[in-house]
XYZ file of N, CA and C in Angstrom:
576
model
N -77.439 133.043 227.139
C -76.658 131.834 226.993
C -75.698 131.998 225.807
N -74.612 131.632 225.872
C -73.321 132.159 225.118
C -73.883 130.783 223.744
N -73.500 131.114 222.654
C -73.604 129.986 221.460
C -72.083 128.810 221.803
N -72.998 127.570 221.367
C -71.812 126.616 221.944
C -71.223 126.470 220.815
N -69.509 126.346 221.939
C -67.956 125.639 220.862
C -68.105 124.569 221.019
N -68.164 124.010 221.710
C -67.633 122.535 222.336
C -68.333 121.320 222.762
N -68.554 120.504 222.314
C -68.692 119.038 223.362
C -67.556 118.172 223.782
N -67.831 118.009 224.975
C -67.294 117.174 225.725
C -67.585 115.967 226.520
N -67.432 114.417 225.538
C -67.746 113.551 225.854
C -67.338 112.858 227.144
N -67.776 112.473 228.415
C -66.983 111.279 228.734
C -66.810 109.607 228.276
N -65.839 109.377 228.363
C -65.242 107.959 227.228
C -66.453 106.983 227.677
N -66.052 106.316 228.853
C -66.583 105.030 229.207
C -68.226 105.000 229.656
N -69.064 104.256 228.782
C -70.358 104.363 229.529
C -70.981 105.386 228.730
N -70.537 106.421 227.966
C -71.349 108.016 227.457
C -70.881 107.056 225.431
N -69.548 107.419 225.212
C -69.089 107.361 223.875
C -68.480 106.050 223.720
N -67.946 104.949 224.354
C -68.191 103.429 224.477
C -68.600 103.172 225.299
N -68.881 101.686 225.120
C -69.458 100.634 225.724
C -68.456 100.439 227.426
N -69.088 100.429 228.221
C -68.052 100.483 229.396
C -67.300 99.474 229.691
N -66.172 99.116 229.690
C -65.371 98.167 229.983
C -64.562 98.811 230.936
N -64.517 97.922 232.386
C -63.728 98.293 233.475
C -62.418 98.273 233.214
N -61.706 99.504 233.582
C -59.842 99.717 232.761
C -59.564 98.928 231.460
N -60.201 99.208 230.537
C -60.390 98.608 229.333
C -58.668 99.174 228.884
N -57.969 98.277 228.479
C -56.741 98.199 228.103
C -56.213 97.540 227.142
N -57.637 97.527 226.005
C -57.342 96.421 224.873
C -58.475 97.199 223.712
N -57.661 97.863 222.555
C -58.217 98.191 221.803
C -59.777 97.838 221.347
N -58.612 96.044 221.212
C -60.239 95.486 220.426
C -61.395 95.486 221.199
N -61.507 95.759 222.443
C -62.431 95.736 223.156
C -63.161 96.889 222.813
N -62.760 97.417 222.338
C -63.932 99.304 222.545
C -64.781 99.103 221.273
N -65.989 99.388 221.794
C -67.383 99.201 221.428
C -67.952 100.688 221.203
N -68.284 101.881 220.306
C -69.170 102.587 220.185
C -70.869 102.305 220.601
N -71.453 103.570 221.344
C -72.588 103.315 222.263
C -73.360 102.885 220.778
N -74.740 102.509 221.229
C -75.651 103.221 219.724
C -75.640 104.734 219.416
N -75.327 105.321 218.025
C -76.305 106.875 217.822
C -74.782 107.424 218.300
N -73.342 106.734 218.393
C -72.478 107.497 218.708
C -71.729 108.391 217.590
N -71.585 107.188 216.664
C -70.907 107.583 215.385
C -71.538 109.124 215.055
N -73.334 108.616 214.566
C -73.921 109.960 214.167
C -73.734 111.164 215.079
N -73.676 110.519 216.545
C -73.595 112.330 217.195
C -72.268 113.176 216.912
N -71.182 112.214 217.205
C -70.034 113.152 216.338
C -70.182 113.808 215.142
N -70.332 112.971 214.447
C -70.232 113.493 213.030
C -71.472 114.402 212.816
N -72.703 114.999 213.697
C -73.759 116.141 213.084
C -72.793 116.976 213.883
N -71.975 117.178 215.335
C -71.506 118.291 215.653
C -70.405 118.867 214.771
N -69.716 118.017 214.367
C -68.612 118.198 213.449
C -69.007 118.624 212.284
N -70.455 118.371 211.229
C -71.004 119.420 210.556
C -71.165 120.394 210.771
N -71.427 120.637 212.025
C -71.829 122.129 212.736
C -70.566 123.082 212.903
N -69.655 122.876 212.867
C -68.467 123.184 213.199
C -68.451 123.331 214.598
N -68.953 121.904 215.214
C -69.070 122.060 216.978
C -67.480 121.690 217.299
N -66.347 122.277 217.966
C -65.316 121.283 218.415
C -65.654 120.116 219.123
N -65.100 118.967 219.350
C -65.466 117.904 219.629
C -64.082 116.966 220.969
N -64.285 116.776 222.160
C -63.339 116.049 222.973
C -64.057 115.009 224.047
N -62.940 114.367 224.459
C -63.267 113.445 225.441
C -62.414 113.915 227.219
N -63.463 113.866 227.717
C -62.451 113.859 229.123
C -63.174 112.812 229.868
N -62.180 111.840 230.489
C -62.167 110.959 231.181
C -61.400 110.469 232.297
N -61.665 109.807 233.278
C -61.125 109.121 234.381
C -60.469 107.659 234.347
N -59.270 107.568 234.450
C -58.686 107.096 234.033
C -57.764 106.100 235.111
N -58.608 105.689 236.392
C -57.875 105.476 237.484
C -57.198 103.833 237.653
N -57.300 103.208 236.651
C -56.755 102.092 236.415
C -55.155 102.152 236.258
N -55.076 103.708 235.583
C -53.454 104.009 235.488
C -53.026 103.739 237.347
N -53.351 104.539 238.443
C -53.048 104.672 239.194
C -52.941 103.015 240.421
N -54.090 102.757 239.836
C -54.013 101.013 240.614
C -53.157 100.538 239.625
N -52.351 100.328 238.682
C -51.624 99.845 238.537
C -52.502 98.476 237.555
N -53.542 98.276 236.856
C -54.347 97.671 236.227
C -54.264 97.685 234.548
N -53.752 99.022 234.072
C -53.168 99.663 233.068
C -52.188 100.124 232.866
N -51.453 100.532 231.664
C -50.414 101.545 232.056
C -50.971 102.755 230.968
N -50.493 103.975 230.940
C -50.763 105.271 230.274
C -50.947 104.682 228.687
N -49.794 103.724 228.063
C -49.648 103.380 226.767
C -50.880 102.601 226.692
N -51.515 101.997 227.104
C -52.427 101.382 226.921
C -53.972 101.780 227.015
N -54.432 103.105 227.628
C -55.082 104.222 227.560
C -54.889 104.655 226.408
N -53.769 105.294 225.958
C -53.375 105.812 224.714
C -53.816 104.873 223.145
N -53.513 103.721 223.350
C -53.853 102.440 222.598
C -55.549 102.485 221.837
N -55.741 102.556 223.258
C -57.562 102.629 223.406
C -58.191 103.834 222.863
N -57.788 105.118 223.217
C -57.821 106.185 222.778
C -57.795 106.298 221.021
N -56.433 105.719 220.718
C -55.984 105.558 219.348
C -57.551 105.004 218.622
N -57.861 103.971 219.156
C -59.057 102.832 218.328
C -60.211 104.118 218.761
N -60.506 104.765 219.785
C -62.264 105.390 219.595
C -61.432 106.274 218.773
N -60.384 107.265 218.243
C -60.349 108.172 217.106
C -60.751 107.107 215.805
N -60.082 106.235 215.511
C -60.314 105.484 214.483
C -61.991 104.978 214.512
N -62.814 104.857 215.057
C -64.030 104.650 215.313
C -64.814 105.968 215.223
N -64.454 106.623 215.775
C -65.242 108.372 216.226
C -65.023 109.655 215.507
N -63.611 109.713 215.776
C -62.751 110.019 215.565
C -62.111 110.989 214.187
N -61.519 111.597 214.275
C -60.783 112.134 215.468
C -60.985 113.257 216.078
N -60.767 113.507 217.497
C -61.907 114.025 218.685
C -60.552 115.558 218.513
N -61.069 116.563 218.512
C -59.892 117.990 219.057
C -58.891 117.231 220.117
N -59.471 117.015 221.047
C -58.437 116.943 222.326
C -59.263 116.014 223.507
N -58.125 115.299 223.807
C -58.482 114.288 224.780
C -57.889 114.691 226.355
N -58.770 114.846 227.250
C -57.966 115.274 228.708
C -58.523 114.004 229.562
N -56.548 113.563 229.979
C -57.315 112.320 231.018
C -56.587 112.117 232.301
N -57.333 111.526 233.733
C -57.043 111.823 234.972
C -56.521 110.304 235.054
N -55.220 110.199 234.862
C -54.637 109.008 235.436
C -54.645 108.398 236.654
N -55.273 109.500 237.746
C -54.805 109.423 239.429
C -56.035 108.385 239.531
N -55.777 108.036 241.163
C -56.805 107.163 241.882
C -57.788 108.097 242.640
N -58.619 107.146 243.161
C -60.038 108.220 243.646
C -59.293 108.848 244.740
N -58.262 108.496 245.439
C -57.836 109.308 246.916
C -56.708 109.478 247.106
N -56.216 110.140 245.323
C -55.214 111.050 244.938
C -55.030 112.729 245.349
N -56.208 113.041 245.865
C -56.680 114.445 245.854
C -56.003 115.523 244.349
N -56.489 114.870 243.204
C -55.921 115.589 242.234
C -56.872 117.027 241.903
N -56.566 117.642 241.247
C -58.074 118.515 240.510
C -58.419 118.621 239.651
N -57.778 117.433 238.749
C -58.193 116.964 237.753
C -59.093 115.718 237.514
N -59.226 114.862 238.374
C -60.339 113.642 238.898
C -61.686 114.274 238.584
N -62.855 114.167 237.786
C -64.264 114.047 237.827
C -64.462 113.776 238.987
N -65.074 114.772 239.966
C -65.936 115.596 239.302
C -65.595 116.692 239.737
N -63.546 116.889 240.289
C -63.174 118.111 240.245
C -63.114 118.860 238.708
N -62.960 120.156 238.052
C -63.176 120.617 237.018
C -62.038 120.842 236.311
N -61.118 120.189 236.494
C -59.509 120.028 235.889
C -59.566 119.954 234.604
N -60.003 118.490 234.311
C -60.305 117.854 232.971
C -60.682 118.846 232.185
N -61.955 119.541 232.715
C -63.168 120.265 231.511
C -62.359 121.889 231.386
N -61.937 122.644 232.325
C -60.927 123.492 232.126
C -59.564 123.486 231.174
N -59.190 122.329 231.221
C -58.106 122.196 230.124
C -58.207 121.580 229.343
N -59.284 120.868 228.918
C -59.868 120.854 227.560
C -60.431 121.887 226.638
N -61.478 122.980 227.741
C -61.757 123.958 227.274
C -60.704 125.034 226.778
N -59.634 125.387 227.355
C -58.426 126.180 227.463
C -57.859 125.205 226.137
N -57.712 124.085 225.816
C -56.671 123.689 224.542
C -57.619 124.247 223.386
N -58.699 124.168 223.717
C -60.038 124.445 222.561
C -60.271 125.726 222.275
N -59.527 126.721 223.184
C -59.456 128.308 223.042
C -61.451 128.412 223.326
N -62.002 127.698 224.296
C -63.290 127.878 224.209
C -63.477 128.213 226.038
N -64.000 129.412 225.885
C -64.691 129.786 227.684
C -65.638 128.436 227.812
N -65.252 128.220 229.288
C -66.199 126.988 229.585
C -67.531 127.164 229.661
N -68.071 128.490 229.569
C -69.495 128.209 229.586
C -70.448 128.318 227.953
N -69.154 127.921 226.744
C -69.221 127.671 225.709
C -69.562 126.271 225.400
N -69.465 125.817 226.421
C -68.887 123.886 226.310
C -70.122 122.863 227.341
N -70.630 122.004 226.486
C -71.450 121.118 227.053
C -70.487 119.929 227.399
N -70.835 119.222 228.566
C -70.134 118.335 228.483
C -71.263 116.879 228.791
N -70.981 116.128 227.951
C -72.110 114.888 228.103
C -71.613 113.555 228.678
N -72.371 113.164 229.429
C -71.681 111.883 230.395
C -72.603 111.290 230.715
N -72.236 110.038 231.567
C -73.461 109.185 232.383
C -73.616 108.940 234.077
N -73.038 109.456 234.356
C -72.924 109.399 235.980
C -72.470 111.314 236.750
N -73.189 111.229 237.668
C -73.024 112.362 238.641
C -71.340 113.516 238.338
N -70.650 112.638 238.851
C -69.823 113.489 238.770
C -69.062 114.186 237.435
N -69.760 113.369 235.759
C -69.331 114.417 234.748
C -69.951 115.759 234.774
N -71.500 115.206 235.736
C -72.228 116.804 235.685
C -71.486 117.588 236.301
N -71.411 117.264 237.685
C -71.098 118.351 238.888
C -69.487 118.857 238.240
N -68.054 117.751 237.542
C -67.188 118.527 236.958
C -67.650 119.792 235.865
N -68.787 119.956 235.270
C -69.115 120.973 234.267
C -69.113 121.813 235.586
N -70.256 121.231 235.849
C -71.019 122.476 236.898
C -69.457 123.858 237.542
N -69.050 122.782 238.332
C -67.903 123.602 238.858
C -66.704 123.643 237.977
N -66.840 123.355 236.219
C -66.154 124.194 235.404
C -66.419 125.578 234.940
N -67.946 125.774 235.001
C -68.796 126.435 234.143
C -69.050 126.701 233.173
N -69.246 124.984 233.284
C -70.127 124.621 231.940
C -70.882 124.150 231.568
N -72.142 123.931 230.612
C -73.416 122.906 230.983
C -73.042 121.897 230.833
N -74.131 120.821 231.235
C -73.818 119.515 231.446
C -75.039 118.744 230.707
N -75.512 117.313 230.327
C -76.116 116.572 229.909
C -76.127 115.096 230.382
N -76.996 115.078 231.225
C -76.740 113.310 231.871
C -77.208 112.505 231.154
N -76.550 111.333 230.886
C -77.585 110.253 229.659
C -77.454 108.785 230.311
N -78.239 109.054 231.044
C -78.660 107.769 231.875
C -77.846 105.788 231.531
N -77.247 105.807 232.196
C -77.072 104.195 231.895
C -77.613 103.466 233.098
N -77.448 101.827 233.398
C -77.711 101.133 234.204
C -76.744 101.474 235.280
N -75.459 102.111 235.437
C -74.449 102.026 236.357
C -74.887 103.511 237.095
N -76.171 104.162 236.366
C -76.552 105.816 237.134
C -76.933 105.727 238.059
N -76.649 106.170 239.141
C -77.565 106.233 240.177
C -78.860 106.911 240.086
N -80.237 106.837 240.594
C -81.298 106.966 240.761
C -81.133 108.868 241.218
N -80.322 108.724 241.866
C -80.755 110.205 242.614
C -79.299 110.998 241.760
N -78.524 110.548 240.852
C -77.816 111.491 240.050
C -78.372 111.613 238.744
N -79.697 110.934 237.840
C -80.434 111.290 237.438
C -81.239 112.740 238.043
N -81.942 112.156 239.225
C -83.137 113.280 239.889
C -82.154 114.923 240.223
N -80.870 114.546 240.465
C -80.566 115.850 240.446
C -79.803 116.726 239.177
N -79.480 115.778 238.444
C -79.070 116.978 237.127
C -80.222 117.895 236.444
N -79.824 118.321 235.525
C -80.390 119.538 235.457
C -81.159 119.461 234.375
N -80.599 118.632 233.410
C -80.671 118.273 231.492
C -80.291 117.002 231.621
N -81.232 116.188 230.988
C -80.911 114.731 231.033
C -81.884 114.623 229.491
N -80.910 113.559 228.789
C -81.430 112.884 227.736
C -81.556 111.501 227.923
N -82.042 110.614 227.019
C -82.605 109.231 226.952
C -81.280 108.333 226.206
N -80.714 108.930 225.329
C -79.724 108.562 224.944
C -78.504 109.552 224.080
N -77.636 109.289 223.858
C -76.245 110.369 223.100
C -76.699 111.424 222.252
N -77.580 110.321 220.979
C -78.297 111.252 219.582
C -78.829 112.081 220.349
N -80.061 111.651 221.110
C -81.184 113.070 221.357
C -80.363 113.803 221.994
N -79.086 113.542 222.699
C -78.455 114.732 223.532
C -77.916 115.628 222.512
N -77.570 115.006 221.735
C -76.633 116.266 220.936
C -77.885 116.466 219.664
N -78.688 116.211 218.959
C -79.807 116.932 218.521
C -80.442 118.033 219.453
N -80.560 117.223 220.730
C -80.956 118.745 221.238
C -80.442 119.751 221.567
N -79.153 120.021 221.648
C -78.438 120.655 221.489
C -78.004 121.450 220.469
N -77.954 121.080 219.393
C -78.031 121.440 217.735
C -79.427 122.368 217.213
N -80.621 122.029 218.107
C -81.925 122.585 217.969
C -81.875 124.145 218.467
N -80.667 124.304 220.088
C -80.901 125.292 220.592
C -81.115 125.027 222.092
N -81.534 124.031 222.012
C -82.267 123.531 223.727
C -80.794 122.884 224.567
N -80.737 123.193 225.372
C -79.462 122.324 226.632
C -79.653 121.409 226.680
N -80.896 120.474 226.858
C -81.542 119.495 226.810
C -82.270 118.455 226.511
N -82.650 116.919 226.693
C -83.082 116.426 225.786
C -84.261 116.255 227.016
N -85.190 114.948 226.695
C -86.211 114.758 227.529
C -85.565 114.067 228.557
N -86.941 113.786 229.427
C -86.514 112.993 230.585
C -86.354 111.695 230.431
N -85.538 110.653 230.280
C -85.956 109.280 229.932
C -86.558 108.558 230.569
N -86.950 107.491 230.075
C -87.078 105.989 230.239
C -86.427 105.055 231.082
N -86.665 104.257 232.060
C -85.797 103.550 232.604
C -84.912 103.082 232.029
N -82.920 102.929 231.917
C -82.296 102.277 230.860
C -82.909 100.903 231.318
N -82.308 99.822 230.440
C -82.005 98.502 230.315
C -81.741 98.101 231.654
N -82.363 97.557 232.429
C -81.810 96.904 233.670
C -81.797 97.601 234.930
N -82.218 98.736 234.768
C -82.346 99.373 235.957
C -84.092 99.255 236.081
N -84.386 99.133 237.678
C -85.819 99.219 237.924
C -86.295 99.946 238.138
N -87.512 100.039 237.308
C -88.649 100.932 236.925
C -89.353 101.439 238.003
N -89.159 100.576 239.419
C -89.863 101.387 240.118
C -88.902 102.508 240.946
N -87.989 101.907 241.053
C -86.796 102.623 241.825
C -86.296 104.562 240.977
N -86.612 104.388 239.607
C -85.885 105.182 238.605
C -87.125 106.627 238.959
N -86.323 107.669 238.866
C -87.121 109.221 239.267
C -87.714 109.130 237.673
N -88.849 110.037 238.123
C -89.392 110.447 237.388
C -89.583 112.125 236.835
């Protein structure tokens, strides 16, 4: 296993609070344990980015400046991240840059001068994994209420929340444990 350059956050749901086409600074919320996970990789001399989906540009719900806006406030919160890669298109754009094609994580990795299988990328839903996967790069699922049940059961490395993802990572391990049901999702429904 190659020593890691890179994390790669996704924005909404992983490194804030999810707000649907959030297009208003003041709205962006850091998860819990977000602040600290940046700032131990950034001791580490881990590079640090966000790639995200961004399809509110394309419905016409947002515009790019207002992404950018938002962007501006998580550097000022997080911040500030190496490089931000984001998929403006709609889901049935056929871009190859859309999560969970590997666009995003390729040219993030490529601005970062980092081979993708240098680069973790941490998210909360299926397709940030499967974009690593078919970047080649590892991945880290961190469960929210919006996860599906069976994109938990099939990733590979799943943590309980952001911190333990990137502590465990910092330890050596790809991985954190298996979690806990989040907040609101049911306990009987959730893999084990």
């Amino acid at each position: 296993m190659k020593p890691l350059r890179a994390v790669l956050f996704d924005r909404d749901g992983t490194l804030v609070e999810d707000v649907p086409y959030n297009g208003d600074p003041d709205r962006v919320r850091p998860v819990e344990g977000a602040r600290e996970a940046v700032r131990l990789l950034r001791q580490h001399g881990i590079a640090t980015g966000v790639v995200t989906n961004q399809s509110g540009v394309a419905r016409g719900l947002i515009t790019a400046a207002d992404v950018r806006r938002v962007h501006d406030r998580v550097d000022q919160l997080l911040g500030p991240f190496d490089v931000w890669a984001v998929c403006p298109h709609g889901p049935g754009d056929g871009c190859r840059c859309r999560k969970p094609e590997p666009g995003l994580i390729l040219r993030a990795a490529g601005q970062l001068c980092a081979e993708p299988a240098t680069v973790v990328v941490i998210g909360d839903i299926g397709s940030d994994v499967e974009a690593a996967r078919r970047a080649g790069a590892r991945a880290i699922l961190v469960p929210t209420p919006v996860t599906r049940p069976e994109e938990t059961a099939a990733a590979g490395h799943v943590a309980p929340d952001l911190l333990t993802a990137v502590r465990s990572l910092l330890a050596g391990s790809p991985a954190g444990e298996r979690p806990a049901a989040p907040a609101g999702a049911d306990p009987g429904r959730w893999p084990r």
